[in-house]
Amino acid sequence: PNEVWSKDVICDVLKRHLSNDNETSKDLELYTFDEGGVSGHRNHLDTFRGVRHYYHQELKKIKSNRTVKAYQLITVTNLIEKY
């Protein structure tokens, strides 16, 4: 799909689901696509941007006892390496 997902909307979803009110553990790991997405898929690119925005901008504003780590999948373009 070519529909654009706003990084702000993705960030809001993350804030809602990852708030301290919903805390199930102290540590949190986020996994997302890299800036290339999978095959340049639009929603993958937008997801990466939203997670990056949340991690670098919003997480600083939240007072929490959580340790939050974010990881990105690396896009592999070599078909042999990919499969």
PDB file of N, CA, C and O in Angstrom:
ATOM      1  N   PRO A   1       0.812  -1.205   0.000  1.00  0.00           N
ATOM      2  CA  PRO A   1       0.000   0.000   0.000  1.00  0.00           C
ATOM      3  C   PRO A   1       0.849   1.259   0.000  1.00  0.00           C
ATOM      4  O   PRO A   1       1.923   1.282   0.568  1.00  0.00           O
ATOM      5  N   ASN A   2       0.344   2.275  -0.623  1.00  0.00           N
ATOM      6  CA  ASN A   2       1.052   3.550  -0.670  1.00  0.00           C
ATOM      7  C   ASN A   2       0.504   4.549   0.334  1.00  0.00           C
ATOM      8  O   ASN A   2       0.867   5.719   0.294  1.00  0.00           O
ATOM      9  N   GLU A   3      -0.372   4.113   1.210  1.00  0.00           N
ATOM     10  CA  GLU A   3      -0.941   4.996   2.221  1.00  0.00           C
ATOM     11  C   GLU A   3       0.160   5.448   3.172  1.00  0.00           C
ATOM     12  O   GLU A   3       0.994   4.660   3.622  1.00  0.00           O
ATOM     13  N   VAL A   4       0.159   6.730   3.481  1.00  0.00           N
ATOM     14  CA  VAL A   4       1.171   7.293   4.386  1.00  0.00           C
ATOM     15  C   VAL A   4       0.672   7.188   5.821  1.00  0.00           C
ATOM     16  O   VAL A   4      -0.471   7.530   6.121  1.00  0.00           O
ATOM     17  N   TRP A   5       1.529   6.683   6.705  1.00  0.00           N
ATOM     18  CA  TRP A   5       1.239   6.638   8.131  1.00  0.00           C
ATOM     19  C   TRP A   5       2.046   7.736   8.793  1.00  0.00           C
ATOM     20  O   TRP A   5       3.276   7.754   8.728  1.00  0.00           O
ATOM     21  N   SER A   6       1.396   8.654   9.418  1.00  0.00           N
ATOM     22  CA  SER A   6       2.056   9.772  10.071  1.00  0.00           C
ATOM     23  C   SER A   6       2.924   9.287  11.225  1.00  0.00           C
ATOM     24  O   SER A   6       2.486   8.466  12.037  1.00  0.00           O
ATOM     25  N   LYS A   7       4.143   9.801  11.307  1.00  0.00           N
ATOM     26  CA  LYS A   7       5.023   9.443  12.424  1.00  0.00           C
ATOM     27  C   LYS A   7       4.419   9.875  13.751  1.00  0.00           C
ATOM     28  O   LYS A   7       4.616   9.230  14.772  1.00  0.00           O
ATOM     29  N   ASP A   8       3.640  10.942  13.728  1.00  0.00           N
ATOM     30  CA  ASP A   8       2.994  11.420  14.954  1.00  0.00           C
ATOM     31  C   ASP A   8       1.900  10.460  15.423  1.00  0.00           C
ATOM     32  O   ASP A   8       1.741  10.232  16.620  1.00  0.00           O
ATOM     33  N   VAL A   9       1.153   9.886  14.475  1.00  0.00           N
ATOM     34  CA  VAL A   9       0.116   8.918  14.833  1.00  0.00           C
ATOM     35  C   VAL A   9       0.760   7.652  15.396  1.00  0.00           C
ATOM     36  O   VAL A   9       0.327   7.118  16.421  1.00  0.00           O
ATOM     37  N   ILE A  10       1.809   7.182  14.749  1.00  0.00           N
ATOM     38  CA  ILE A  10       2.520   5.998  15.237  1.00  0.00           C
ATOM     39  C   ILE A  10       3.087   6.270  16.625  1.00  0.00           C
ATOM     40  O   ILE A  10       2.983   5.438  17.532  1.00  0.00           O
ATOM     41  N   CYS A  11       3.640   7.435  16.824  1.00  0.00           N
ATOM     42  CA  CYS A  11       4.191   7.835  18.115  1.00  0.00           C
ATOM     43  C   CYS A  11       3.093   7.842  19.180  1.00  0.00           C
ATOM     44  O   CYS A  11       3.298   7.356  20.300  1.00  0.00           O
ATOM     45  N   ASP A  12       1.929   8.369  18.854  1.00  0.00           N
ATOM     46  CA  ASP A  12       0.803   8.393  19.799  1.00  0.00           C
ATOM     47  C   ASP A  12       0.355   6.985  20.177  1.00  0.00           C
ATOM     48  O   ASP A  12       0.038   6.717  21.338  1.00  0.00           O
ATOM     49  N   VAL A  13       0.330   6.084  19.208  1.00  0.00           N
ATOM     50  CA  VAL A  13      -0.036   4.695  19.484  1.00  0.00           C
ATOM     51  C   VAL A  13       0.984   4.077  20.444  1.00  0.00           C
ATOM     52  O   VAL A  13       0.621   3.402  21.407  1.00  0.00           O
ATOM     53  N   LEU A  14       2.263   4.325  20.186  1.00  0.00           N
ATOM     54  CA  LEU A  14       3.300   3.801  21.079  1.00  0.00           C
ATOM     55  C   LEU A  14       3.163   4.377  22.488  1.00  0.00           C
ATOM     56  O   LEU A  14       3.249   3.641  23.473  1.00  0.00           O
ATOM     57  N   LYS A  15       2.918   5.671  22.575  1.00  0.00           N
ATOM     58  CA  LYS A  15       2.761   6.298  23.897  1.00  0.00           C
ATOM     59  C   LYS A  15       1.594   5.672  24.646  1.00  0.00           C
ATOM     60  O   LYS A  15       1.690   5.390  25.843  1.00  0.00           O
ATOM     61  N   ARG A  16       0.501   5.446  23.954  1.00  0.00           N
ATOM     62  CA  ARG A  16      -0.699   4.891  24.581  1.00  0.00           C
ATOM     63  C   ARG A  16      -0.455   3.463  25.083  1.00  0.00           C
ATOM     64  O   ARG A  16      -0.854   3.102  26.177  1.00  0.00           O
ATOM     65  N   HIS A  17       0.225   2.665  24.276  1.00  0.00           N
ATOM     66  CA  HIS A  17       0.423   1.264  24.626  1.00  0.00           C
ATOM     67  C   HIS A  17       1.623   1.029  25.543  1.00  0.00           C
ATOM     68  O   HIS A  17       1.687  -0.010  26.205  1.00  0.00           O
ATOM     69  N   LEU A  18       2.531   1.964  25.567  1.00  0.00           N
ATOM     70  CA  LEU A  18       3.756   1.755  26.347  1.00  0.00           C
ATOM     71  C   LEU A  18       3.849   2.664  27.560  1.00  0.00           C
ATOM     72  O   LEU A  18       4.907   2.782  28.170  1.00  0.00           O
ATOM     73  N   SER A  19       2.749   3.278  27.917  1.00  0.00           N
ATOM     74  CA  SER A  19       2.756   4.167  29.077  1.00  0.00           C
ATOM     75  C   SER A  19       2.974   3.363  30.349  1.00  0.00           C
ATOM     76  O   SER A  19       2.787   2.152  30.385  1.00  0.00           O
ATOM     77  N   ASN A  20       3.353   4.044  31.402  1.00  0.00           N
ATOM     78  CA  ASN A  20       3.563   3.383  32.688  1.00  0.00           C
ATOM     79  C   ASN A  20       2.293   2.734  33.204  1.00  0.00           C
ATOM     80  O   ASN A  20       2.345   1.783  33.971  1.00  0.00           O
ATOM     81  N   ASP A  21       1.133   3.255  32.804  1.00  0.00           N
ATOM     82  CA  ASP A  21      -0.137   2.671  33.229  1.00  0.00           C
ATOM     83  C   ASP A  21      -0.291   1.247  32.712  1.00  0.00           C
ATOM     84  O   ASP A  21      -0.973   0.432  33.311  1.00  0.00           O
ATOM     85  N   ASN A  22       0.328   0.972  31.562  1.00  0.00           N
ATOM     86  CA  ASN A  22       0.241  -0.353  30.959  1.00  0.00           C
ATOM     87  C   ASN A  22       1.492  -1.182  31.227  1.00  0.00           C
ATOM     88  O   ASN A  22       1.701  -2.213  30.603  1.00  0.00           O
ATOM     89  N   GLU A  23       2.314  -0.720  32.120  1.00  0.00           N
ATOM     90  CA  GLU A  23       3.613  -1.349  32.349  1.00  0.00           C
ATOM     91  C   GLU A  23       3.443  -2.774  32.869  1.00  0.00           C
ATOM     92  O   GLU A  23       2.782  -3.018  33.866  1.00  0.00           O
ATOM     93  N   THR A  24       4.045  -3.718  32.171  1.00  0.00           N
ATOM     94  CA  THR A  24       4.034  -5.110  32.598  1.00  0.00           C
ATOM     95  C   THR A  24       5.413  -5.558  33.037  1.00  0.00           C
ATOM     96  O   THR A  24       5.551  -6.575  33.694  1.00  0.00           O
ATOM     97  N   SER A  25       6.427  -4.825  32.653  1.00  0.00           N
ATOM     98  CA  SER A  25       7.788  -5.134  33.081  1.00  0.00           C
ATOM     99  C   SER A  25       8.596  -3.841  33.065  1.00  0.00           C
ATOM    100  O   SER A  25       8.196  -2.849  32.481  1.00  0.00           O
ATOM    101  N   LYS A  26       9.718  -3.880  33.715  1.00  0.00           N
ATOM    102  CA  LYS A  26      10.544  -2.672  33.772  1.00  0.00           C
ATOM    103  C   LYS A  26      11.278  -2.425  32.460  1.00  0.00           C
ATOM    104  O   LYS A  26      11.463  -1.297  32.061  1.00  0.00           O
ATOM    105  N   ASP A  27      11.739  -3.489  31.823  1.00  0.00           N
ATOM    106  CA  ASP A  27      12.511  -3.324  30.603  1.00  0.00           C
ATOM    107  C   ASP A  27      11.615  -3.484  29.382  1.00  0.00           C
ATOM    108  O   ASP A  27      10.645  -4.231  29.404  1.00  0.00           O
ATOM    109  N   LEU A  28      11.963  -2.763  28.343  1.00  0.00           N
ATOM    110  CA  LEU A  28      11.158  -2.781  27.128  1.00  0.00           C
ATOM    111  C   LEU A  28      12.088  -2.766  25.927  1.00  0.00           C
ATOM    112  O   LEU A  28      13.072  -2.023  25.907  1.00  0.00           O
ATOM    113  N   GLU A  29      11.779  -3.585  24.941  1.00  0.00           N
ATOM    114  CA  GLU A  29      12.533  -3.602  23.693  1.00  0.00           C
ATOM    115  C   GLU A  29      11.564  -3.339  22.545  1.00  0.00           C
ATOM    116  O   GLU A  29      10.508  -3.959  22.462  1.00  0.00           O
ATOM    117  N   LEU A  30      11.936  -2.417  21.676  1.00  0.00           N
ATOM    118  CA  LEU A  30      11.153  -2.108  20.481  1.00  0.00           C
ATOM    119  C   LEU A  30      11.932  -2.604  19.266  1.00  0.00           C
ATOM    120  O   LEU A  30      13.129  -2.350  19.158  1.00  0.00           O
ATOM    121  N   TYR A  31      11.248  -3.274  18.372  1.00  0.00           N
ATOM    122  CA  TYR A  31      11.853  -3.737  17.129  1.00  0.00           C
ATOM    123  C   TYR A  31      11.074  -3.115  15.978  1.00  0.00           C
ATOM    124  O   TYR A  31       9.851  -3.121  15.980  1.00  0.00           O
ATOM    125  N   THR A  32      11.812  -2.605  15.001  1.00  0.00           N
ATOM    126  CA  THR A  32      11.161  -1.992  13.855  1.00  0.00           C
ATOM    127  C   THR A  32      12.011  -2.228  12.610  1.00  0.00           C
ATOM    128  O   THR A  32      13.113  -2.779  12.682  1.00  0.00           O
ATOM    129  N   PHE A  33      11.491  -1.819  11.489  1.00  0.00           N
ATOM    130  CA  PHE A  33      12.225  -1.888  10.229  1.00  0.00           C
ATOM    131  C   PHE A  33      13.309  -0.825  10.232  1.00  0.00           C
ATOM    132  O   PHE A  33      13.292   0.087  11.042  1.00  0.00           O
ATOM    133  N   ASP A  34      14.251  -0.931   9.303  1.00  0.00           N
ATOM    134  CA  ASP A  34      15.239   0.134   9.151  1.00  0.00           C
ATOM    135  C   ASP A  34      14.692   1.185   8.194  1.00  0.00           C
ATOM    136  O   ASP A  34      13.554   1.086   7.730  1.00  0.00           O
ATOM    137  N   GLU A  35      15.500   2.201   7.915  1.00  0.00           N
ATOM    138  CA  GLU A  35      15.020   3.305   7.077  1.00  0.00           C
ATOM    139  C   GLU A  35      14.758   2.889   5.631  1.00  0.00           C
ATOM    140  O   GLU A  35      14.163   3.640   4.868  1.00  0.00           O
ATOM    141  N   GLY A  36      15.168   1.673   5.254  1.00  0.00           N
ATOM    142  CA  GLY A  36      14.893   1.172   3.914  1.00  0.00           C
ATOM    143  C   GLY A  36      13.622   0.345   3.846  1.00  0.00           C
ATOM    144  O   GLY A  36      13.136   0.040   2.759  1.00  0.00           O
ATOM    145  N   GLY A  37      13.071  -0.010   5.014  1.00  0.00           N
ATOM    146  CA  GLY A  37      11.887  -0.865   5.027  1.00  0.00           C
ATOM    147  C   GLY A  37      12.202  -2.199   4.383  1.00  0.00           C
ATOM    148  O   GLY A  37      13.350  -2.512   4.092  1.00  0.00           O
ATOM    149  N   VAL A  38      11.219  -3.003   4.165  1.00  0.00           N
ATOM    150  CA  VAL A  38      11.402  -4.238   3.411  1.00  0.00           C
ATOM    151  C   VAL A  38      10.973  -3.927   1.991  1.00  0.00           C
ATOM    152  O   VAL A  38       9.813  -3.586   1.753  1.00  0.00           O
ATOM    153  N   SER A  39      11.914  -3.968   1.093  1.00  0.00           N
ATOM    154  CA  SER A  39      11.654  -3.650  -0.316  1.00  0.00           C
ATOM    155  C   SER A  39      11.065  -2.255  -0.491  1.00  0.00           C
ATOM    156  O   SER A  39      10.273  -2.004  -1.388  1.00  0.00           O
ATOM    157  N   GLY A  40      11.421  -1.334   0.408  1.00  0.00           N
ATOM    158  CA  GLY A  40      10.938   0.039   0.301  1.00  0.00           C
ATOM    159  C   GLY A  40       9.462   0.200   0.597  1.00  0.00           C
ATOM    160  O   GLY A  40       8.854   1.204   0.232  1.00  0.00           O
ATOM    161  N   HIS A  41       8.876  -0.778   1.265  1.00  0.00           N
ATOM    162  CA  HIS A  41       7.443  -0.750   1.581  1.00  0.00           C
ATOM    163  C   HIS A  41       7.115   0.508   2.378  1.00  0.00           C
ATOM    164  O   HIS A  41       7.717   0.788   3.398  1.00  0.00           O
ATOM    165  N   ARG A  42       6.146   1.263   1.915  1.00  0.00           N
ATOM    166  CA  ARG A  42       5.797   2.570   2.493  1.00  0.00           C
ATOM    167  C   ARG A  42       5.479   2.498   3.990  1.00  0.00           C
ATOM    168  O   ARG A  42       5.954   3.305   4.784  1.00  0.00           O
ATOM    169  N   ASN A  43       4.664   1.538   4.396  1.00  0.00           N
ATOM    170  CA  ASN A  43       4.278   1.437   5.803  1.00  0.00           C
ATOM    171  C   ASN A  43       5.456   1.051   6.690  1.00  0.00           C
ATOM    172  O   ASN A  43       5.516   1.432   7.848  1.00  0.00           O
ATOM    173  N   HIS A  44       6.389   0.288   6.136  1.00  0.00           N
ATOM    174  CA  HIS A  44       7.592  -0.061   6.891  1.00  0.00           C
ATOM    175  C   HIS A  44       8.439   1.181   7.133  1.00  0.00           C
ATOM    176  O   HIS A  44       8.973   1.378   8.234  1.00  0.00           O
ATOM    177  N   LEU A  45       8.564   2.015   6.122  1.00  0.00           N
ATOM    178  CA  LEU A  45       9.325   3.271   6.257  1.00  0.00           C
ATOM    179  C   LEU A  45       8.673   4.171   7.298  1.00  0.00           C
ATOM    180  O   LEU A  45       9.356   4.758   8.149  1.00  0.00           O
ATOM    181  N   ASP A  46       7.357   4.271   7.247  1.00  0.00           N
ATOM    182  CA  ASP A  46       6.632   5.124   8.190  1.00  0.00           C
ATOM    183  C   ASP A  46       6.723   4.584   9.615  1.00  0.00           C
ATOM    184  O   ASP A  46       6.844   5.349  10.575  1.00  0.00           O
ATOM    185  N   THR A  47       6.682   3.251   9.753  1.00  0.00           N
ATOM    186  CA  THR A  47       6.817   2.646  11.074  1.00  0.00           C
ATOM    187  C   THR A  47       8.190   2.971  11.664  1.00  0.00           C
ATOM    188  O   THR A  47       8.304   3.344  12.837  1.00  0.00           O
ATOM    189  N   PHE A  48       9.226   2.840  10.854  1.00  0.00           N
ATOM    190  CA  PHE A  48      10.574   3.193  11.306  1.00  0.00           C
ATOM    191  C   PHE A  48      10.619   4.641  11.791  1.00  0.00           C
ATOM    192  O   PHE A  48      11.137   4.931  12.867  1.00  0.00           O
ATOM    193  N   ARG A  49      10.054   5.548  11.010  1.00  0.00           N
ATOM    194  CA  ARG A  49      10.076   6.977  11.374  1.00  0.00           C
ATOM    195  C   ARG A  49       9.296   7.243  12.668  1.00  0.00           C
ATOM    196  O   ARG A  49       9.704   8.040  13.502  1.00  0.00           O
ATOM    197  N   GLY A  50       8.160   6.568  12.832  1.00  0.00           N
ATOM    198  CA  GLY A  50       7.359   6.748  14.039  1.00  0.00           C
ATOM    199  C   GLY A  50       8.060   6.232  15.285  1.00  0.00           C
ATOM    200  O   GLY A  50       8.061   6.887  16.330  1.00  0.00           O
ATOM    201  N   VAL A  51       8.684   5.059  15.190  1.00  0.00           N
ATOM    202  CA  VAL A  51       9.423   4.501  16.331  1.00  0.00           C
ATOM    203  C   VAL A  51      10.625   5.383  16.654  1.00  0.00           C
ATOM    204  O   VAL A  51      10.901   5.665  17.824  1.00  0.00           O
ATOM    205  N   ARG A  52      11.317   5.827  15.623  1.00  0.00           N
ATOM    206  CA  ARG A  52      12.483   6.697  15.846  1.00  0.00           C
ATOM    207  C   ARG A  52      12.051   7.995  16.528  1.00  0.00           C
ATOM    208  O   ARG A  52      12.694   8.443  17.475  1.00  0.00           O
ATOM    209  N   HIS A  53      10.946   8.580  16.090  1.00  0.00           N
ATOM    210  CA  HIS A  53      10.438   9.809  16.700  1.00  0.00           C
ATOM    211  C   HIS A  53      10.077   9.561  18.166  1.00  0.00           C
ATOM    212  O   HIS A  53      10.435  10.353  19.042  1.00  0.00           O
ATOM    213  N   TYR A  54       9.383   8.476  18.433  1.00  0.00           N
ATOM    214  CA  TYR A  54       9.019   8.134  19.809  1.00  0.00           C
ATOM    215  C   TYR A  54      10.273   7.983  20.670  1.00  0.00           C
ATOM    216  O   TYR A  54      10.362   8.536  21.759  1.00  0.00           O
ATOM    217  N   TYR A  55      11.223   7.232  20.169  1.00  0.00           N
ATOM    218  CA  TYR A  55      12.426   6.927  20.951  1.00  0.00           C
ATOM    219  C   TYR A  55      13.258   8.178  21.224  1.00  0.00           C
ATOM    220  O   TYR A  55      13.717   8.391  22.338  1.00  0.00           O
ATOM    221  N   HIS A  56      13.449   9.012  20.220  1.00  0.00           N
ATOM    222  CA  HIS A  56      14.335  10.169  20.371  1.00  0.00           C
ATOM    223  C   HIS A  56      13.660  11.414  20.930  1.00  0.00           C
ATOM    224  O   HIS A  56      14.327  12.267  21.507  1.00  0.00           O
ATOM    225  N   GLN A  57      12.353  11.545  20.763  1.00  0.00           N
ATOM    226  CA  GLN A  57      11.671  12.764  21.199  1.00  0.00           C
ATOM    227  C   GLN A  57      10.780  12.538  22.422  1.00  0.00           C
ATOM    228  O   GLN A  57      10.913  13.222  23.420  1.00  0.00           O
ATOM    229  N   GLU A  58       9.883  11.599  22.335  1.00  0.00           N
ATOM    230  CA  GLU A  58       8.869  11.435  23.367  1.00  0.00           C
ATOM    231  C   GLU A  58       9.389  10.705  24.611  1.00  0.00           C
ATOM    232  O   GLU A  58       8.993  11.021  25.716  1.00  0.00           O
ATOM    233  N   LEU A  59      10.247   9.743  24.411  1.00  0.00           N
ATOM    234  CA  LEU A  59      10.740   8.955  25.534  1.00  0.00           C
ATOM    235  C   LEU A  59      11.492   9.823  26.538  1.00  0.00           C
ATOM    236  O   LEU A  59      11.464   9.561  27.733  1.00  0.00           O
ATOM    237  N   LYS A  60      12.123  10.881  26.059  1.00  0.00           N
ATOM    238  CA  LYS A  60      12.852  11.798  26.935  1.00  0.00           C
ATOM    239  C   LYS A  60      11.913  12.528  27.895  1.00  0.00           C
ATOM    240  O   LYS A  60      12.315  12.930  28.975  1.00  0.00           O
ATOM    241  N   LYS A  61      10.664  12.708  27.493  1.00  0.00           N
ATOM    242  CA  LYS A  61       9.691  13.460  28.289  1.00  0.00           C
ATOM    243  C   LYS A  61       9.026  12.610  29.361  1.00  0.00           C
ATOM    244  O   LYS A  61       8.395  13.135  30.256  1.00  0.00           O
ATOM    245  N   ILE A  62       9.153  11.291  29.241  1.00  0.00           N
ATOM    246  CA  ILE A  62       8.461  10.384  30.153  1.00  0.00           C
ATOM    247  C   ILE A  62       9.378  10.017  31.307  1.00  0.00           C
ATOM    248  O   ILE A  62      10.505   9.589  31.103  1.00  0.00           O
ATOM    249  N   LYS A  63       8.885  10.193  32.520  1.00  0.00           N
ATOM    250  CA  LYS A  63       9.629   9.759  33.693  1.00  0.00           C
ATOM    251  C   LYS A  63       9.227   8.324  33.972  1.00  0.00           C
ATOM    252  O   LYS A  63       8.065   8.043  34.243  1.00  0.00           O
ATOM    253  N   SER A  64      10.199   7.425  33.903  1.00  0.00           N
ATOM    254  CA  SER A  64       9.892   6.017  34.046  1.00  0.00           C
ATOM    255  C   SER A  64      11.074   5.286  34.649  1.00  0.00           C
ATOM    256  O   SER A  64      12.216   5.719  34.521  1.00  0.00           O
ATOM    257  N   ASN A  65      10.794   4.175  35.284  1.00  0.00           N
ATOM    258  CA  ASN A  65      11.842   3.304  35.795  1.00  0.00           C
ATOM    259  C   ASN A  65      12.266   2.272  34.758  1.00  0.00           C
ATOM    260  O   ASN A  65      13.111   1.448  35.024  1.00  0.00           O
ATOM    261  N   ARG A  66      11.657   2.344  33.604  1.00  0.00           N
ATOM    262  CA  ARG A  66      11.927   1.384  32.539  1.00  0.00           C
ATOM    263  C   ARG A  66      13.250   1.652  31.846  1.00  0.00           C
ATOM    264  O   ARG A  66      13.655   2.795  31.662  1.00  0.00           O
ATOM    265  N   THR A  67      13.860   0.582  31.391  1.00  0.00           N
ATOM    266  CA  THR A  67      14.966   0.670  30.444  1.00  0.00           C
ATOM    267  C   THR A  67      14.357   0.357  29.086  1.00  0.00           C
ATOM    268  O   THR A  67      13.736  -0.688  28.912  1.00  0.00           O
ATOM    269  N   VAL A  68      14.507   1.273  28.152  1.00  0.00           N
ATOM    270  CA  VAL A  68      13.924   1.079  26.821  1.00  0.00           C
ATOM    271  C   VAL A  68      15.049   1.016  25.801  1.00  0.00           C
ATOM    272  O   VAL A  68      15.905   1.897  25.744  1.00  0.00           O
ATOM    273  N   LYS A  69      15.033  -0.034  25.009  1.00  0.00           N
ATOM    274  CA  LYS A  69      16.000  -0.201  23.925  1.00  0.00           C
ATOM    275  C   LYS A  69      15.225  -0.349  22.623  1.00  0.00           C
ATOM    276  O   LYS A  69      14.162  -0.964  22.597  1.00  0.00           O
ATOM    277  N   ALA A  70      15.766   0.223  21.565  1.00  0.00           N
ATOM    278  CA  ALA A  70      15.124   0.105  20.250  1.00  0.00           C
ATOM    279  C   ALA A  70      16.114  -0.532  19.279  1.00  0.00           C
ATOM    280  O   ALA A  70      17.299  -0.198  19.277  1.00  0.00           O
ATOM    281  N   TYR A  71      15.609  -1.449  18.490  1.00  0.00           N
ATOM    282  CA  TYR A  71      16.417  -2.150  17.494  1.00  0.00           C
ATOM    283  C   TYR A  71      15.743  -2.020  16.139  1.00  0.00           C
ATOM    284  O   TYR A  71      14.526  -1.947  16.048  1.00  0.00           O
ATOM    285  N   GLN A  72      16.561  -2.001  15.105  1.00  0.00           N
ATOM    286  CA  GLN A  72      15.999  -1.968  13.758  1.00  0.00           C
ATOM    287  C   GLN A  72      16.497  -3.163  12.971  1.00  0.00           C
ATOM    288  O   GLN A  72      17.651  -3.571  13.104  1.00  0.00           O
ATOM    289  N   LEU A  73      15.594  -3.756  12.194  1.00  0.00           N
ATOM    290  CA  LEU A  73      15.971  -4.831  11.292  1.00  0.00           C
ATOM    291  C   LEU A  73      16.786  -4.227  10.161  1.00  0.00           C
ATOM    292  O   LEU A  73      16.548  -3.089   9.763  1.00  0.00           O
ATOM    293  N   ILE A  74      17.715  -4.948   9.655  1.00  0.00           N
ATOM    294  CA  ILE A  74      18.549  -4.452   8.559  1.00  0.00           C
ATOM    295  C   ILE A  74      18.027  -5.020   7.248  1.00  0.00           C
ATOM    296  O   ILE A  74      17.896  -6.236   7.095  1.00  0.00           O
ATOM    297  N   THR A  75      17.727  -4.137   6.310  1.00  0.00           N
ATOM    298  CA  THR A  75      17.269  -4.552   4.992  1.00  0.00           C
ATOM    299  C   THR A  75      18.411  -5.220   4.247  1.00  0.00           C
ATOM    300  O   THR A  75      19.507  -4.667   4.148  1.00  0.00           O
ATOM    301  N   VAL A  76      18.150  -6.398   3.756  1.00  0.00           N
ATOM    302  CA  VAL A  76      19.136  -7.152   2.990  1.00  0.00           C
ATOM    303  C   VAL A  76      18.685  -7.162   1.537  1.00  0.00           C
ATOM    304  O   VAL A  76      17.552  -7.549   1.233  1.00  0.00           O
ATOM    305  N   THR A  77      19.551  -6.720   0.648  1.00  0.00           N
ATOM    306  CA  THR A  77      19.169  -6.643  -0.761  1.00  0.00           C
ATOM    307  C   THR A  77      19.697  -7.831  -1.564  1.00  0.00           C
ATOM    308  O   THR A  77      19.200  -8.111  -2.644  1.00  0.00           O
ATOM    309  N   ASN A  78      20.684  -8.535  -1.044  1.00  0.00           N
ATOM    310  CA  ASN A  78      21.230  -9.708  -1.714  1.00  0.00           C
ATOM    311  C   ASN A  78      20.265 -10.874  -1.501  1.00  0.00           C
ATOM    312  O   ASN A  78      20.029 -11.297  -0.379  1.00  0.00           O
ATOM    313  N   LEU A  79      19.699 -11.402  -2.587  1.00  0.00           N
ATOM    314  CA  LEU A  79      18.686 -12.463  -2.472  1.00  0.00           C
ATOM    315  C   LEU A  79      19.220 -13.711  -1.799  1.00  0.00           C
ATOM    316  O   LEU A  79      18.508 -14.370  -1.046  1.00  0.00           O
ATOM    317  N   ILE A  80      20.472 -14.045  -2.039  1.00  0.00           N
ATOM    318  CA  ILE A  80      21.052 -15.238  -1.410  1.00  0.00           C
ATOM    319  C   ILE A  80      21.148 -15.013   0.091  1.00  0.00           C
ATOM    320  O   ILE A  80      20.804 -15.890   0.895  1.00  0.00           O
ATOM    321  N   GLU A  81      21.595 -13.848   0.492  1.00  0.00           N
ATOM    322  CA  GLU A  81      21.692 -13.532   1.914  1.00  0.00           C
ATOM    323  C   GLU A  81      20.306 -13.420   2.561  1.00  0.00           C
ATOM    324  O   GLU A  81      20.116 -13.793   3.706  1.00  0.00           O
ATOM    325  N   LYS A  82      19.350 -12.908   1.800  1.00  0.00           N
ATOM    326  CA  LYS A  82      18.000 -12.704   2.311  1.00  0.00           C
ATOM    327  C   LYS A  82      17.293 -14.019   2.604  1.00  0.00           C
ATOM    328  O   LYS A  82      16.602 -14.160   3.595  1.00  0.00           O
ATOM    329  N   TYR A  83      17.466 -14.992   1.715  1.00  0.00           N
ATOM    330  CA  TYR A  83      16.765 -16.265   1.864  1.00  0.00           C
ATOM    331  C   TYR A  83      17.729 -17.381   2.189  1.00  0.00           C
ATOM    332  O   TYR A  83      17.457 -18.450   2.469  1.00  0.00           O
TER     333      TYR A  83
END
